[in-house]
Amino acid sequence: YKMYTYTINKIIIFINYSNNKMSILQFEQLLPEKLGEHNPEEVEELIIDGLLKVPVFTEEHKRVLEHYNNLVHLSMNDLGLEQLDNFPKLPLLETLELSNNKLKCEDLNLIIPLYPKLYKIKLSHNTIEKKEVLTPLNSSTVEKIEIRDNPFVKGENYREEIFDILPNIVIVDDQTKSGQEVDTTHYDEEEEEYIYEDEYRDEKEDDYNDDDD
């Protein structure tokens, strides 16, 4: 089973790994083979979940991914990653997905300089044992994080603990500091405005209702 879609600014790949022949292909050959002909510089969203299984990227992975220098959203879930070495430098990237890997994130500092516009990072279902490894995010522009289903995530107060050590974060696992539940499932620039609006929406609606009365 294989499905992929390509438009001028978005590529998505879903691969069934029952056929392991692709694992022996060079990464540079693998992407065009699975994506079809395309210009990497025109792609804004690249989802390569499960495309290959590697504990750490090589210089080749880095070089190839840096061809996609206009990416805003990069999803690399379920690649078997254990380290953050040799990640591509992508100056426009805003959303980075790294869920369902084997990351401890003790080397998180390596990727902070690579993404000066990073707004959201997904690290759920990894092997992060200590929340303190997330502190390099204080030197980043990240405001949203998904971190559920890691070994250190225990009890109901883990969000508060993350807010304490990461004061610039406004959303942890779909919840604001005030406890408001929000939906950040899909990447959508218009959805990014909700944080500045939703907390006051109910109050405004009540005011309008009072005026009507």
Short mmCIF file of C-alpha atoms in Angstrom, two decimals:
data_model
loop_
_atom_site.label_atom_id
_atom_site.label_comp_id
_atom_site.label_asym_id
_atom_site.label_seq_id
_atom_site.Cartn_x
_atom_site.Cartn_y
_atom_site.Cartn_z
CA TYR A 1 0.00 0.00 0.00
CA LYS A 2 1.40 3.35 -1.01
CA MET A 3 -0.16 6.77 -1.27
CA TYR A 4 1.34 10.15 -1.87
CA THR A 5 0.03 13.51 -2.99
CA TYR A 6 1.95 16.37 -4.50
CA THR A 7 0.87 19.96 -5.13
CA ILE A 8 2.87 23.12 -5.71
CA ASN A 9 3.49 23.53 -1.98
CA LYS A 10 2.72 20.27 -0.21
CA ILE A 11 4.00 16.72 -0.26
CA ILE A 12 2.72 13.85 1.88
CA ILE A 13 4.02 10.28 1.88
CA PHE A 14 2.52 7.21 3.51
CA ILE A 15 4.58 4.03 3.17
CA ASN A 16 3.92 0.43 4.13
CA TYR A 17 7.24 -1.09 5.20
CA SER A 18 6.37 -4.65 4.19
CA ASN A 19 8.75 -4.03 1.27
CA ASN A 20 12.20 -3.26 2.68
CA LYS A 21 13.84 -2.75 -0.70
CA MET A 22 13.47 1.00 -0.35
CA SER A 23 15.66 0.96 2.76
CA ILE A 24 18.75 0.17 0.66
CA LEU A 25 18.18 3.08 -1.71
CA GLN A 26 20.09 6.30 -1.30
CA PHE A 27 17.98 8.97 0.35
CA GLU A 28 18.45 11.32 -2.60
CA GLN A 29 17.03 8.66 -4.91
CA LEU A 30 14.28 7.64 -2.51
CA LEU A 31 12.53 11.01 -2.33
CA PRO A 32 12.01 11.54 -6.08
CA GLU A 33 11.04 7.89 -6.50
CA LYS A 34 8.28 8.18 -3.90
CA LEU A 35 7.24 11.79 -4.52
CA GLY A 36 7.45 12.03 -8.27
CA GLU A 37 9.09 14.88 -10.11
CA HIS A 38 9.01 18.14 -8.17
CA ASN A 39 11.02 21.24 -7.37
CA PRO A 40 12.09 21.12 -3.70
CA GLU A 41 12.23 24.92 -3.53
CA GLU A 42 8.48 25.09 -4.25
CA VAL A 43 7.52 22.80 -1.37
CA GLU A 44 6.29 24.44 1.84
CA GLU A 45 5.02 21.32 3.66
CA LEU A 46 6.85 17.99 3.65
CA ILE A 47 5.58 14.93 5.50
CA ILE A 48 7.89 11.91 5.36
CA ASP A 49 6.47 9.92 8.28
CA GLY A 50 7.84 6.36 8.25
CA LEU A 51 9.73 6.89 5.00
CA LEU A 52 12.88 5.27 6.35
CA LYS A 53 14.29 3.93 9.62
CA VAL A 54 17.50 5.56 10.83
CA PRO A 55 18.76 6.16 14.40
CA VAL A 56 20.57 9.31 13.29
CA PHE A 57 20.66 11.37 10.11
CA THR A 58 23.76 11.32 7.96
CA GLU A 59 25.29 14.21 6.04
CA GLU A 60 23.40 12.91 3.01
CA HIS A 61 20.02 13.23 4.74
CA LYS A 62 20.92 16.75 5.82
CA ARG A 63 22.09 17.82 2.38
CA VAL A 64 19.01 16.48 0.61
CA LEU A 65 16.52 17.99 3.06
CA GLU A 66 18.22 21.38 2.87
CA HIS A 67 17.18 21.53 -0.78
CA TYR A 68 13.66 22.14 0.62
CA ASN A 69 14.73 25.55 1.87
CA ASN A 70 11.24 27.08 1.81
CA LEU A 71 9.66 24.54 4.13
CA VAL A 72 7.27 25.90 6.74
CA HIS A 73 6.15 22.49 8.04
CA LEU A 74 8.33 19.38 8.26
CA SER A 75 6.97 16.12 9.67
CA MET A 76 9.42 13.31 10.44
CA ASN A 77 7.39 11.09 12.73
CA ASP A 78 8.15 7.38 13.10
CA LEU A 79 11.64 7.35 11.58
CA GLY A 80 13.34 5.56 14.48
CA LEU A 81 15.45 8.62 15.30
CA GLU A 82 17.52 8.44 18.47
CA GLN A 83 19.65 11.56 18.02
CA LEU A 84 19.27 15.06 16.58
CA ASP A 85 22.58 15.23 14.72
CA ASN A 86 22.74 16.33 11.08
CA PHE A 87 19.32 17.95 10.98
CA PRO A 88 18.76 20.26 8.01
CA LYS A 89 19.01 24.02 8.37
CA LEU A 90 15.63 25.46 7.29
CA PRO A 91 15.34 29.19 8.00
CA LEU A 92 11.58 29.44 7.35
CA LEU A 93 10.45 26.38 9.28
CA GLU A 94 7.60 27.02 11.76
CA THR A 95 6.36 23.52 12.63
CA LEU A 96 8.56 20.47 13.30
CA GLU A 97 7.06 17.05 14.04
CA LEU A 98 9.26 14.37 15.63
CA SER A 99 6.73 12.15 17.38
CA ASN A 100 6.94 8.35 17.56
CA ASN A 101 10.71 8.24 17.49
CA LYS A 102 13.23 7.16 20.16
CA LEU A 103 14.56 10.59 21.11
CA LYS A 104 15.81 11.41 24.60
CA CYS A 105 16.32 15.03 23.47
CA GLU A 106 19.47 15.45 25.53
CA ASP A 107 20.92 17.04 22.38
CA LEU A 108 17.96 19.35 21.74
CA ASN A 109 20.29 22.34 21.72
CA LEU A 110 21.67 21.15 18.36
CA ILE A 111 18.55 22.08 16.42
CA ILE A 112 17.66 25.42 18.05
CA PRO A 113 19.92 27.54 15.80
CA LEU A 114 18.65 25.75 12.69
CA TYR A 115 15.07 27.04 12.93
CA PRO A 116 14.93 30.75 13.87
CA LYS A 117 11.18 30.91 13.14
CA LEU A 118 10.13 27.65 14.81
CA TYR A 119 6.73 28.08 16.46
CA LYS A 120 5.58 24.55 17.21
CA ILE A 121 7.39 21.30 17.98
CA LYS A 122 5.88 17.84 18.45
CA LEU A 123 7.83 15.36 20.57
CA SER A 124 5.12 12.96 21.74
CA HIS A 125 5.77 9.21 22.04
CA ASN A 126 9.53 9.44 22.45
CA THR A 127 11.85 8.33 25.29
CA ILE A 128 12.37 11.66 27.08
CA GLU A 129 13.12 10.88 30.73
CA LYS A 130 13.68 14.36 32.16
CA LYS A 131 11.76 17.56 31.51
CA GLU A 132 14.96 19.56 32.03
CA VAL A 133 16.26 18.49 28.62
CA LEU A 134 13.63 20.79 27.10
CA THR A 135 15.19 23.97 28.52
CA PRO A 136 17.10 24.80 25.29
CA LEU A 137 13.67 25.79 23.94
CA ASN A 138 13.98 28.91 26.09
CA SER A 139 16.45 30.14 23.50
CA SER A 140 14.01 29.51 20.67
CA THR A 141 10.81 31.07 19.32
CA VAL A 142 8.73 27.97 20.14
CA GLU A 143 5.35 28.68 21.75
CA LYS A 144 3.60 25.33 21.32
CA ILE A 145 4.79 21.87 22.29
CA GLU A 146 3.32 18.37 22.23
CA ILE A 147 5.09 16.12 24.71
CA ARG A 148 2.58 13.50 25.88
CA ASP A 149 3.46 9.83 26.22
CA ASN A 150 7.07 10.29 27.27
CA PRO A 151 8.50 8.57 30.39
CA PHE A 152 8.74 11.80 32.39
CA VAL A 153 5.11 12.74 31.73
CA LYS A 154 3.30 11.58 34.85
CA GLY A 155 0.32 12.86 36.77
CA GLU A 156 -2.01 15.73 35.95
CA ASN A 157 0.41 18.54 36.77
CA TYR A 158 3.08 17.89 34.18
CA ARG A 159 1.88 20.77 32.03
CA GLU A 160 2.37 23.20 34.91
CA GLU A 161 5.90 21.91 35.38
CA ILE A 162 6.68 22.51 31.72
CA PHE A 163 5.17 26.00 31.79
CA ASP A 164 7.40 26.73 34.80
CA ILE A 165 10.66 25.76 33.11
CA LEU A 166 9.60 27.08 29.66
CA PRO A 167 8.02 30.49 30.32
CA ASN A 168 7.70 31.31 26.60
CA ILE A 169 5.49 28.31 25.94
CA VAL A 170 1.77 29.13 25.72
CA ILE A 171 0.38 25.68 24.85
CA VAL A 172 1.35 22.23 26.12
CA ASP A 173 -0.50 19.23 24.69
CA ASP A 174 -3.47 21.25 23.44
CA GLN A 175 -3.94 23.18 26.68
CA THR A 176 -3.11 26.78 27.60
CA LYS A 177 -1.64 27.97 30.87
CA SER A 178 -5.14 28.82 32.08
CA GLY A 179 -6.31 25.26 31.38
CA GLN A 180 -8.25 26.03 28.22
CA GLU A 181 -8.46 23.11 25.80
CA VAL A 182 -7.58 23.96 22.21
CA ASP A 183 -7.34 21.94 19.02
CA THR A 184 -3.99 22.19 17.27
CA THR A 185 -4.23 18.98 15.29
CA HIS A 186 -3.96 20.47 11.83
CA TYR A 187 -1.40 22.85 10.45
CA ASP A 188 -3.26 26.00 9.50
CA GLU A 189 -1.90 29.53 9.67
CA GLU A 190 -5.33 30.95 10.49
CA GLU A 191 -5.60 28.66 13.52
CA GLU A 192 -2.48 30.24 14.99
CA GLU A 193 -4.53 33.31 15.94
CA TYR A 194 -6.81 31.45 18.34
CA ILE A 195 -4.58 31.95 21.36
CA TYR A 196 -5.11 35.68 21.23
CA GLU A 197 -8.85 35.43 20.71
CA ASP A 198 -10.42 32.40 22.34
CA GLU A 199 -9.76 33.27 25.97
CA TYR A 200 -11.89 36.39 25.55
CA ARG A 201 -14.52 35.04 23.19
CA ASP A 202 -16.94 33.77 25.82
CA GLU A 203 -16.71 37.03 27.73
CA LYS A 204 -17.42 39.05 24.60
CA GLU A 205 -20.38 36.87 23.70
CA ASP A 206 -21.83 37.40 27.17
CA ASP A 207 -21.47 41.15 26.70
CA TYR A 208 -23.29 41.00 23.39
CA ASN A 209 -26.07 38.95 24.93
CA ASP A 210 -26.44 41.49 27.74
CA ASP A 211 -26.72 44.29 25.21
CA ASP A 212 -29.44 42.43 23.37
CA ASP A 213 -31.40 42.11 26.60
#
